[in-house]
Amino acid sequence: METLHRQELANLLARPELRRLLEVFNGRTEETRVVGGAVRNALLGRPVTEVDCATTMLPDAIMGRAKEAGFKAVPTGIEHGTITVIVDGEPFEITTLREDVETDGRHAVVHFGRDFVRDARRRDFTINAMSLGLDGQLYDYTGGEADLAARRVRFIGDAHTRIREDYLRIMRFFRFHAEYAQGAPDPEGLAASGAERQGLAILSKERIRHELLKLLVAKRAEETIRILADHGFLTELLGGAAEFGRFGRVAADDRDSPVAIWRLAALAVGVEEDAERLRDQLRLSNDEHRKLAAYAELLSLLKTWSLPVDTAAIRRLVADHEPEALGIALAATAREPSPVVHEDAREALARYRSGTESVPVFPLRGADLIEGGVPKGPKIGEMLARARQAWLAEGCRTDEVYARDLLRRVLEQL
Ligand code: ATP
Ligand code: MG
């Protein structure tokens, strides 16, 4: 068992914006507490960036009280009782206490209630179900504190039943395990997740995507991905094969600032078709898809790069490709037989990625050719393309002297 940071609960409550909020929303007949992730993270001594609250007040009353107090209130999810209240620029989500009335594996019909115990019991894991009162009292109805101290992610109540209420909890089980647990996953949760696995098929791709991308950047993503694979979840989630070695190398490389889409690339993209499939499978945005496609293209380039990759090659590569994607592709393939990469080439790439060296930009424009006497028309495009090939082969120079010489040579071809 590890110690928890009880003092952090007091520190959390000492934040002036949160204090003001709780003072306004607590009274003789109404009670509002901090709930869920904020309490969990404070106890772990981890940063608390989002504070959610639960309250006995009904949504209209929350809106009314916020207005009286001069807080901006936005009915972000008013149909399920959630209002965002902004205090001195800091947003808080306040949700009316709820109890599940009906569940079908993906949606729940909820009623508003006034009971903190019932609200805790409808949450997923014990570590996510604690609440904290304005007076500093920690309420733990499900044994969350002990599980948190043991770094254990456990369902509240019977795991099978809880999963059948909402199959997304399978994904959340692995996601929270990867982020907060130590040791092996809770055996009951793992067995129930395996047994109920087919239920994932009824979930929307968006919900799966959200949990999967969060899992990929969790502290113990690598181990947890292995567990997902060993228990037959991964192929279905990704719709294809997984590259564990590449994922591990990228995860070791980007530990301080992991980016989910690049980790997904390392794990699940081998060829360009993988990027197409994942776009569909996980409802990726155009930008996310573009990143996966760029990574795939670089992989195939690097795999067939016959010479060792040196600084000149890097310069040429970043002229055509996003430095970030190149960095991920090189990290992913670092211990593979090809490509062979010079140490100073990696350093050069680091400079392009950080922006200390700017990416070379092709120095000629159509206007330069027109000025040199080439008539407007398709010829311009062809000549520029040929000039660009020469520019890439000659080291992507961008100085004036080179640019003028290149223009002269292009015009001589006329
Ligand atoms: P994070 O820091 O990842 O946002 P979190 O604890 O805030 O962690 P959320 O997914 O934002 O996690 O959910 C907020 C809280 O709502 C959880 O702590 C949990 O109590 C509850 N919750 C969220 N999703 C579910 C679910 N599918 N089933 C039951 N309870 C849930
Ligand atoms: Mg949250």
Short mmCIF file of C-alpha atoms and ligand atoms in Angstrom, two decimals:
data_model
loop_
_atom_site.label_atom_id
_atom_site.label_comp_id
_atom_site.label_asym_id
_atom_site.label_seq_id
_atom_site.Cartn_x
_atom_site.Cartn_y
_atom_site.Cartn_z
CA MET A 1 0.00 0.00 0.00
CA GLU A 2 1.21 3.43 -0.80
CA THR A 3 0.35 6.51 1.14
CA LEU A 4 -2.22 8.91 -0.16
CA HIS A 5 -1.95 12.67 -0.07
CA ARG A 6 -4.80 13.65 2.23
CA GLN A 7 -3.29 17.09 2.60
CA GLU A 8 -3.95 17.67 -1.10
CA LEU A 9 -7.69 17.55 -0.41
CA ALA A 10 -7.28 20.59 1.82
CA ASN A 11 -5.10 22.27 -0.78
CA LEU A 12 -7.75 21.65 -3.40
CA LEU A 13 -10.45 23.19 -1.21
CA ALA A 14 -8.20 26.18 -0.55
CA ARG A 15 -8.33 27.18 -4.22
CA PRO A 16 -10.20 30.50 -4.12
CA GLU A 17 -12.43 29.87 -7.17
CA LEU A 18 -13.52 26.45 -5.94
CA ARG A 19 -14.15 27.81 -2.43
CA ARG A 20 -16.34 30.58 -3.76
CA LEU A 21 -18.25 28.09 -5.87
CA LEU A 22 -18.83 25.67 -3.00
CA GLU A 23 -19.82 28.46 -0.63
CA VAL A 24 -22.48 29.64 -3.07
CA PHE A 25 -23.83 26.14 -3.74
CA ASN A 26 -23.98 24.91 -0.17
CA GLY A 27 -26.62 25.99 2.29
CA ARG A 28 -29.14 24.84 4.84
CA THR A 29 -31.07 22.68 2.41
CA GLU A 30 -28.65 22.06 -0.43
CA GLU A 31 -25.31 20.30 -0.59
CA THR A 32 -22.63 20.39 -3.26
CA ARG A 33 -19.40 18.37 -3.23
CA VAL A 34 -16.36 17.79 -5.41
CA VAL A 35 -16.65 14.33 -7.00
CA GLY A 36 -14.84 11.80 -9.16
CA GLY A 37 -11.52 12.43 -10.83
CA ALA A 38 -10.57 15.56 -8.89
CA VAL A 39 -10.79 13.76 -5.55
CA ARG A 40 -8.95 10.74 -6.92
CA ASN A 41 -6.13 12.78 -8.42
CA ALA A 42 -5.73 15.00 -5.37
CA LEU A 43 -5.35 11.91 -3.16
CA LEU A 44 -2.71 10.59 -5.53
CA GLY A 45 -0.85 13.89 -5.45
CA ARG A 46 -1.40 14.28 -9.17
CA PRO A 47 -2.36 17.53 -10.87
CA VAL A 48 -6.06 18.37 -10.71
CA THR A 49 -7.03 20.21 -13.86
CA GLU A 50 -10.79 19.65 -13.99
CA VAL A 51 -13.04 19.87 -10.98
CA ASP A 52 -16.47 18.26 -11.26
CA CYS A 53 -19.12 18.74 -8.59
CA ALA A 54 -22.31 16.92 -7.68
CA THR A 55 -25.24 18.68 -6.05
CA THR A 56 -28.65 18.11 -4.54
CA MET A 57 -29.88 21.14 -6.47
CA LEU A 58 -31.94 20.74 -9.65
CA PRO A 59 -30.55 22.21 -12.89
CA ASP A 60 -32.87 25.24 -12.92
CA ALA A 61 -31.92 26.03 -9.36
CA ILE A 62 -28.20 25.76 -10.24
CA MET A 63 -28.72 28.22 -13.10
CA GLY A 64 -30.66 30.57 -10.81
CA ARG A 65 -28.17 30.47 -7.95
CA ALA A 66 -25.24 30.98 -10.34
CA LYS A 67 -26.89 34.11 -11.79
CA GLU A 68 -27.61 35.52 -8.34
CA ALA A 69 -23.97 35.05 -7.41
CA GLY A 70 -22.81 36.72 -10.61
CA PHE A 71 -21.24 33.56 -12.08
CA LYS A 72 -21.60 32.81 -15.73
CA ALA A 73 -23.56 29.54 -16.18
CA VAL A 74 -23.76 27.51 -19.39
CA PRO A 75 -26.29 24.66 -19.67
CA THR A 76 -23.76 22.33 -21.35
CA GLY A 77 -25.67 19.11 -20.71
CA ILE A 78 -28.81 20.27 -19.05
CA GLU A 79 -30.84 17.21 -20.09
CA HIS A 80 -28.60 15.03 -17.92
CA GLY A 81 -28.32 17.74 -15.33
CA THR A 82 -24.90 19.24 -16.09
CA ILE A 83 -24.24 22.96 -15.96
CA THR A 84 -20.87 24.61 -16.43
CA VAL A 85 -20.38 27.41 -13.93
CA ILE A 86 -17.49 29.80 -14.48
CA VAL A 87 -15.89 31.45 -11.47
CA ASP A 88 -13.17 34.00 -12.19
CA GLY A 89 -12.49 32.37 -15.53
CA GLU A 90 -12.33 28.84 -14.19
CA PRO A 91 -15.02 26.43 -15.42
CA PHE A 92 -16.62 23.86 -13.10
CA GLU A 93 -19.10 21.21 -14.14
CA ILE A 94 -21.93 20.90 -11.67
CA THR A 95 -24.25 17.93 -12.05
CA THR A 96 -27.43 17.16 -10.19
CA LEU A 97 -27.21 13.88 -8.25
CA ARG A 98 -28.49 11.00 -10.32
CA GLU A 99 -29.60 7.43 -10.11
CA ASP A 100 -29.94 5.00 -12.99
CA VAL A 101 -33.48 3.91 -13.69
CA GLU A 102 -32.90 1.91 -16.83
CA THR A 103 -29.82 0.84 -18.79
CA ASP A 104 -29.40 -0.95 -22.12
CA GLY A 105 -25.65 -1.39 -22.39
CA ARG A 106 -24.94 2.02 -23.88
CA HIS A 107 -27.44 4.60 -22.63
CA ALA A 108 -28.92 5.10 -19.20
CA VAL A 109 -32.23 6.64 -18.26
CA VAL A 110 -31.47 8.63 -15.13
CA HIS A 111 -33.57 10.34 -12.51
CA PHE A 112 -32.40 13.27 -10.49
CA GLY A 113 -32.00 12.41 -6.84
CA ARG A 114 -30.79 13.86 -3.57
CA ASP A 115 -28.74 10.93 -2.38
CA PHE A 116 -24.93 11.01 -2.58
CA VAL A 117 -24.69 7.29 -1.83
CA ARG A 118 -26.85 6.29 -4.79
CA ASP A 119 -24.97 8.71 -7.02
CA ALA A 120 -21.69 7.08 -5.97
CA ARG A 121 -23.02 3.58 -6.66
CA ARG A 122 -23.91 4.33 -10.25
CA ARG A 123 -20.33 5.35 -11.00
CA ASP A 124 -17.94 2.83 -12.54
CA PHE A 125 -14.94 2.20 -10.27
CA THR A 126 -14.42 2.61 -6.56
CA ILE A 127 -11.53 5.03 -7.11
CA ASN A 128 -13.86 7.27 -9.18
CA ALA A 129 -16.71 7.39 -6.68
CA MET A 130 -15.37 9.43 -3.77
CA SER A 131 -16.66 12.88 -2.93
CA LEU A 132 -15.35 15.78 -0.89
CA GLY A 133 -17.41 18.25 1.13
CA LEU A 134 -16.77 21.94 1.61
CA ASP A 135 -15.74 21.21 5.21
CA GLY A 136 -13.00 18.83 4.04
CA GLN A 137 -14.89 15.64 4.80
CA LEU A 138 -14.01 12.76 2.43
CA TYR A 139 -16.98 10.53 1.62
CA ASP A 140 -16.08 7.04 0.47
CA TYR A 141 -19.06 4.68 0.21
CA THR A 142 -17.44 1.99 -1.91
CA GLY A 143 -13.93 1.44 -0.55
CA GLY A 144 -12.29 3.72 -3.08
CA GLU A 145 -9.60 5.05 -0.77
CA ALA A 146 -8.26 1.58 0.05
CA ASP A 147 -8.28 0.61 -3.62
CA LEU A 148 -6.53 3.82 -4.53
CA ALA A 149 -3.88 3.18 -1.88
CA ALA A 150 -3.43 -0.34 -3.28
CA ARG A 151 -3.40 1.09 -6.82
CA ARG A 152 -6.27 -1.18 -7.80
CA VAL A 153 -9.08 -0.48 -10.26
CA ARG A 154 -12.24 -2.30 -9.19
CA PHE A 155 -15.81 -2.11 -10.38
CA ILE A 156 -18.41 -0.96 -7.89
CA GLY A 157 -20.63 -3.99 -7.30
CA ASP A 158 -20.75 -7.01 -9.56
CA ALA A 159 -18.47 -6.45 -12.55
CA HIS A 160 -20.66 -8.39 -15.02
CA THR A 161 -23.75 -6.44 -14.05
CA ARG A 162 -21.96 -3.11 -14.24
CA ILE A 163 -20.52 -3.92 -17.66
CA ARG A 164 -23.92 -4.98 -19.01
CA GLU A 165 -25.30 -1.60 -17.96
CA ASP A 166 -22.69 0.12 -20.13
CA TYR A 167 -20.18 -1.86 -22.17
CA LEU A 168 -17.91 1.16 -22.46
CA ARG A 169 -16.86 0.31 -18.92
CA ILE A 170 -14.72 -2.47 -20.41
CA MET A 171 -12.65 0.14 -22.21
CA ARG A 172 -12.65 2.33 -19.13
CA PHE A 173 -11.49 -0.56 -16.97
CA PHE A 174 -8.36 -0.93 -19.08
CA ARG A 175 -7.90 2.82 -19.46
CA PHE A 176 -8.02 3.51 -15.72
CA HIS A 177 -5.91 0.45 -15.01
CA ALA A 178 -3.26 1.78 -17.41
CA GLU A 179 -3.29 5.20 -15.81
CA TYR A 180 -3.66 4.49 -12.09
CA ALA A 181 -3.01 0.85 -11.20
CA GLN A 182 0.02 -1.13 -10.23
CA GLY A 183 0.45 -4.84 -10.80
CA ALA A 184 -1.98 -7.03 -12.68
CA PRO A 185 -5.56 -5.95 -13.45
CA ASP A 186 -8.21 -6.85 -10.90
CA PRO A 187 -9.02 -10.53 -11.71
CA GLU A 188 -12.78 -10.10 -11.38
CA GLY A 189 -12.85 -7.06 -13.63
CA LEU A 190 -10.60 -8.73 -16.17
CA ALA A 191 -12.63 -11.93 -16.28
CA ALA A 192 -15.91 -10.03 -16.60
CA SER A 193 -14.48 -7.81 -19.33
CA GLY A 194 -13.42 -10.88 -21.29
CA ALA A 195 -16.74 -12.62 -20.85
CA GLU A 196 -18.77 -9.55 -21.86
CA ARG A 197 -16.49 -8.58 -24.72
CA GLN A 198 -19.07 -8.98 -27.52
CA GLY A 199 -21.01 -6.08 -26.00
CA LEU A 200 -18.39 -3.61 -27.27
CA ALA A 201 -19.94 -4.08 -30.71
CA ILE A 202 -23.07 -2.11 -29.76
CA LEU A 203 -21.12 1.00 -28.74
CA SER A 204 -20.64 4.00 -30.97
CA LYS A 205 -17.21 4.29 -32.58
CA GLU A 206 -16.82 7.75 -31.05
CA ARG A 207 -17.07 6.47 -27.50
CA ILE A 208 -14.59 3.66 -28.15
CA ARG A 209 -12.23 6.04 -29.87
CA HIS A 210 -12.28 8.43 -26.91
CA GLU A 211 -11.31 5.74 -24.39
CA LEU A 212 -8.79 4.03 -26.69
CA LEU A 213 -6.90 7.25 -27.43
CA LYS A 214 -6.78 8.06 -23.72
CA LEU A 215 -5.50 4.57 -23.00
CA LEU A 216 -2.70 4.94 -25.55
CA VAL A 217 -1.20 7.87 -23.63
CA ALA A 218 -1.72 6.43 -20.14
CA LYS A 219 1.26 5.73 -17.87
CA ARG A 220 1.29 2.00 -18.42
CA ALA A 221 -0.08 1.98 -21.94
CA GLU A 222 2.46 -0.50 -23.22
CA GLU A 223 1.72 -3.22 -20.70
CA THR A 224 -1.99 -2.64 -20.92
CA ILE A 225 -2.01 -2.88 -24.70
CA ARG A 226 -0.33 -6.26 -24.31
CA ILE A 227 -3.03 -7.34 -21.91
CA LEU A 228 -5.68 -6.21 -24.38
CA ALA A 229 -3.95 -8.28 -27.05
CA ASP A 230 -3.52 -11.34 -24.83
CA HIS A 231 -7.20 -11.30 -24.02
CA GLY A 232 -8.33 -10.95 -27.60
CA PHE A 233 -9.51 -7.32 -27.60
CA LEU A 234 -6.91 -5.62 -29.69
CA THR A 235 -7.42 -6.97 -33.19
CA GLU A 236 -11.05 -6.05 -33.03
CA LEU A 237 -10.39 -2.58 -31.66
CA LEU A 238 -7.81 -1.78 -34.32
CA GLY A 239 -9.27 -3.88 -37.12
CA GLY A 240 -5.78 -5.13 -37.94
CA ALA A 241 -2.38 -6.15 -36.63
CA ALA A 242 -0.42 -4.40 -33.86
CA GLU A 243 3.26 -3.41 -33.86
CA PHE A 244 4.23 -3.74 -30.20
CA GLY A 245 7.92 -3.09 -30.72
CA ARG A 246 7.31 0.16 -32.55
CA PHE A 247 4.70 1.26 -30.03
CA GLY A 248 7.13 0.59 -27.18
CA ARG A 249 9.93 2.57 -28.80
CA VAL A 250 7.71 5.56 -29.55
CA ALA A 251 6.23 5.43 -26.05
CA ALA A 252 9.73 5.40 -24.52
CA ASP A 253 10.69 8.33 -26.72
CA ASP A 254 7.70 10.63 -26.11
CA ARG A 255 7.09 9.80 -22.44
CA ASP A 256 7.07 13.44 -21.34
CA SER A 257 4.55 14.64 -23.87
CA PRO A 258 2.77 11.71 -25.49
CA VAL A 259 0.48 12.42 -28.42
CA ALA A 260 -2.28 9.86 -28.86
CA ILE A 261 -2.47 9.95 -32.64
CA TRP A 262 1.26 9.33 -33.06
CA ARG A 263 1.10 6.45 -30.63
CA LEU A 264 -1.79 5.05 -32.61
CA ALA A 265 0.33 5.39 -35.74
CA ALA A 266 3.21 3.47 -34.19
CA LEU A 267 0.90 0.75 -32.89
CA ALA A 268 -1.45 0.22 -35.77
CA VAL A 269 -0.10 1.67 -39.01
CA GLY A 270 2.17 -0.40 -41.22
CA VAL A 271 0.97 0.59 -44.69
CA GLU A 272 -1.24 3.36 -46.06
CA GLU A 273 -4.38 1.20 -46.09
CA ASP A 274 -4.13 0.99 -42.31
CA ALA A 275 -4.59 4.76 -42.09
CA GLU A 276 -7.76 4.51 -44.22
CA ARG A 277 -9.17 1.68 -42.16
CA LEU A 278 -8.46 3.38 -38.84
CA ARG A 279 -10.11 6.57 -40.03
CA ASP A 280 -13.30 4.58 -40.45
CA GLN A 281 -12.91 2.32 -37.48
CA LEU A 282 -12.23 5.14 -35.03
CA ARG A 283 -13.97 8.03 -36.79
CA LEU A 284 -10.73 9.99 -37.00
CA SER A 285 -10.76 13.64 -38.02
CA ASN A 286 -9.21 14.70 -41.34
CA ASP A 287 -6.20 16.04 -39.51
CA GLU A 288 -5.71 12.82 -37.55
CA HIS A 289 -6.05 10.77 -40.71
CA ARG A 290 -3.56 13.01 -42.50
CA LYS A 291 -1.03 12.35 -39.73
CA LEU A 292 -1.45 8.57 -39.97
CA ALA A 293 -1.14 8.72 -43.76
CA ALA A 294 2.01 10.86 -43.51
CA TYR A 295 3.51 8.35 -41.09
CA ALA A 296 2.66 5.45 -43.42
CA GLU A 297 4.22 7.21 -46.38
CA LEU A 298 7.41 7.90 -44.44
CA LEU A 299 7.61 4.31 -43.25
CA SER A 300 7.53 3.02 -46.79
CA LEU A 301 10.11 5.59 -47.88
CA LEU A 302 12.47 4.83 -45.01
CA LYS A 303 12.10 1.08 -45.40
CA THR A 304 13.46 1.33 -48.94
CA TRP A 305 16.05 4.06 -48.29
CA SER A 306 19.15 2.33 -49.62
CA LEU A 307 21.82 4.60 -48.07
CA PRO A 308 22.19 5.47 -44.41
CA VAL A 309 20.04 8.45 -43.49
CA ASP A 310 22.38 11.44 -42.97
CA THR A 311 21.73 15.14 -42.32
CA ALA A 312 21.31 15.85 -46.04
CA ALA A 313 18.69 13.13 -46.29
CA ILE A 314 16.87 14.59 -43.28
CA ARG A 315 16.84 18.01 -44.88
CA ARG A 316 15.40 16.55 -48.01
CA LEU A 317 12.80 14.54 -46.10
CA VAL A 318 11.55 17.48 -44.03
CA ALA A 319 11.20 19.56 -47.19
CA ASP A 320 8.41 17.19 -48.21
CA HIS A 321 7.13 15.74 -44.95
CA GLU A 322 6.05 16.92 -41.53
CA PRO A 323 9.13 16.76 -39.21
CA GLU A 324 6.92 15.41 -36.44
CA ALA A 325 5.79 12.46 -38.56
CA LEU A 326 9.39 11.78 -39.58
CA GLY A 327 10.48 11.82 -35.95
CA ILE A 328 7.83 9.28 -35.01
CA ALA A 329 8.66 7.06 -37.99
CA LEU A 330 12.37 7.08 -37.08
CA ALA A 331 11.65 6.40 -33.41
CA ALA A 332 9.32 3.55 -34.36
CA THR A 333 11.88 1.88 -36.65
CA ALA A 334 14.90 2.66 -34.47
CA ARG A 335 16.01 -0.88 -33.85
CA GLU A 336 14.97 -2.36 -37.16
CA PRO A 337 17.57 -3.37 -39.77
CA SER A 338 16.51 -0.49 -41.99
CA PRO A 339 16.75 2.45 -42.12
CA VAL A 340 20.24 3.01 -40.76
CA VAL A 341 20.33 6.52 -39.28
CA HIS A 342 23.40 8.60 -38.45
CA GLU A 343 23.48 10.13 -35.00
CA ASP A 344 23.96 13.64 -36.37
CA ALA A 345 20.93 13.07 -38.59
CA ARG A 346 18.79 12.49 -35.50
CA GLU A 347 20.16 15.69 -34.01
CA ALA A 348 19.37 17.60 -37.19
CA LEU A 349 15.83 16.30 -37.11
CA ALA A 350 15.48 17.38 -33.50
CA ARG A 351 16.38 20.92 -34.61
CA TYR A 352 13.68 20.90 -37.29
CA ARG A 353 11.15 19.54 -34.82
CA SER A 354 11.87 22.16 -32.23
CA GLY A 355 12.02 24.91 -34.82
CA THR A 356 15.61 25.97 -34.04
CA GLU A 357 16.32 25.20 -37.68
CA SER A 358 13.68 26.08 -40.22
CA VAL A 359 12.37 23.60 -42.71
CA PRO A 360 13.68 24.35 -46.22
CA VAL A 361 11.16 25.95 -48.56
CA PHE A 362 11.54 25.62 -52.34
CA PRO A 363 12.74 29.08 -53.44
CA LEU A 364 11.14 29.43 -56.91
CA ARG A 365 7.59 30.51 -57.79
CA GLY A 366 5.62 30.46 -61.03
CA ALA A 367 5.94 34.23 -61.08
CA ASP A 368 9.75 33.92 -61.30
CA LEU A 369 9.43 31.87 -64.48
CA ILE A 370 6.89 34.25 -66.02
CA GLU A 371 9.18 37.14 -65.27
CA GLY A 372 11.95 35.17 -67.00
CA GLY A 373 9.82 34.98 -70.15
CA VAL A 374 7.96 31.69 -69.87
CA PRO A 375 4.40 32.09 -71.15
CA LYS A 376 1.60 31.38 -68.67
CA GLY A 377 0.23 27.86 -68.98
CA PRO A 378 0.76 24.21 -67.96
CA LYS A 379 4.44 24.43 -68.90
CA ILE A 380 5.08 26.49 -65.75
CA GLY A 381 3.95 23.70 -63.49
CA GLU A 382 6.05 21.11 -65.29
CA MET A 383 9.16 23.28 -65.16
CA LEU A 384 8.68 24.04 -61.48
CA ALA A 385 8.29 20.34 -60.72
CA ARG A 386 11.51 19.54 -62.54
CA ALA A 387 13.31 22.39 -60.77
CA ARG A 388 12.03 21.11 -57.45
CA GLN A 389 13.50 17.65 -58.17
CA ALA A 390 16.87 19.24 -58.87
CA TRP A 391 16.56 21.36 -55.71
CA LEU A 392 15.87 18.24 -53.58
CA ALA A 393 18.79 16.35 -55.14
CA GLU A 394 21.17 19.28 -54.64
CA GLY A 395 20.56 19.70 -50.92
CA CYS A 396 17.52 21.99 -50.65
CA ARG A 397 19.53 25.22 -50.57
CA THR A 398 17.51 28.36 -50.02
CA ASP A 399 20.10 31.12 -50.41
CA GLU A 400 19.72 33.87 -53.06
CA VAL A 401 22.75 32.83 -55.09
CA TYR A 402 21.53 29.28 -55.44
CA ALA A 403 17.97 30.39 -56.24
CA ARG A 404 19.16 32.69 -59.02
CA ASP A 405 21.37 29.97 -60.50
CA LEU A 406 18.53 27.45 -60.36
CA LEU A 407 16.23 29.90 -62.14
CA ARG A 408 18.85 30.47 -64.83
CA ARG A 409 19.23 26.72 -65.39
CA VAL A 410 15.48 26.21 -65.60
CA LEU A 411 15.11 29.00 -68.12
CA GLU A 412 17.97 27.56 -70.21
CA GLN A 413 15.97 24.37 -70.66
CA LEU A 414 13.42 26.35 -72.67
P1 ATP B 1 -10.22 11.96 -16.42
O1 ATP B 1 -9.18 12.67 -15.69
O2 ATP B 1 -9.70 10.92 -17.31
O3 ATP B 1 -11.26 12.85 -17.09
P2 ATP B 1 -12.44 11.30 -14.74
O4 ATP B 1 -12.57 10.51 -13.49
O5 ATP B 1 -12.84 12.74 -14.68
O6 ATP B 1 -10.98 11.13 -15.26
P3 ATP B 1 -14.43 11.01 -16.77
O7 ATP B 1 -14.49 10.06 -17.90
O8 ATP B 1 -14.30 12.45 -17.08
O9 ATP B 1 -13.27 10.52 -15.82
O10 ATP B 1 -15.76 10.78 -15.91
C1 ATP B 1 -16.05 11.53 -14.73
C2 ATP B 1 -16.65 10.64 -13.67
O11 ATP B 1 -17.94 10.18 -14.09
C3 ATP B 1 -15.84 9.38 -13.37
O12 ATP B 1 -14.88 9.62 -12.36
C4 ATP B 1 -16.92 8.39 -12.94
O13 ATP B 1 -17.24 8.58 -11.58
C5 ATP B 1 -18.13 8.81 -13.75
N1 ATP B 1 -18.30 8.06 -15.03
C6 ATP B 1 -17.89 8.46 -16.25
N2 ATP B 1 -18.20 7.57 -17.19
C7 ATP B 1 -18.86 6.57 -16.57
C8 ATP B 1 -19.45 5.35 -17.01
N3 ATP B 1 -19.42 4.98 -18.28
N4 ATP B 1 -20.04 4.59 -16.07
C9 ATP B 1 -20.08 4.96 -14.78
N5 ATP B 1 -19.53 6.08 -14.30
C10 ATP B 1 -18.91 6.90 -15.18
MG MG B 2 -13.02 14.03 -16.44
#
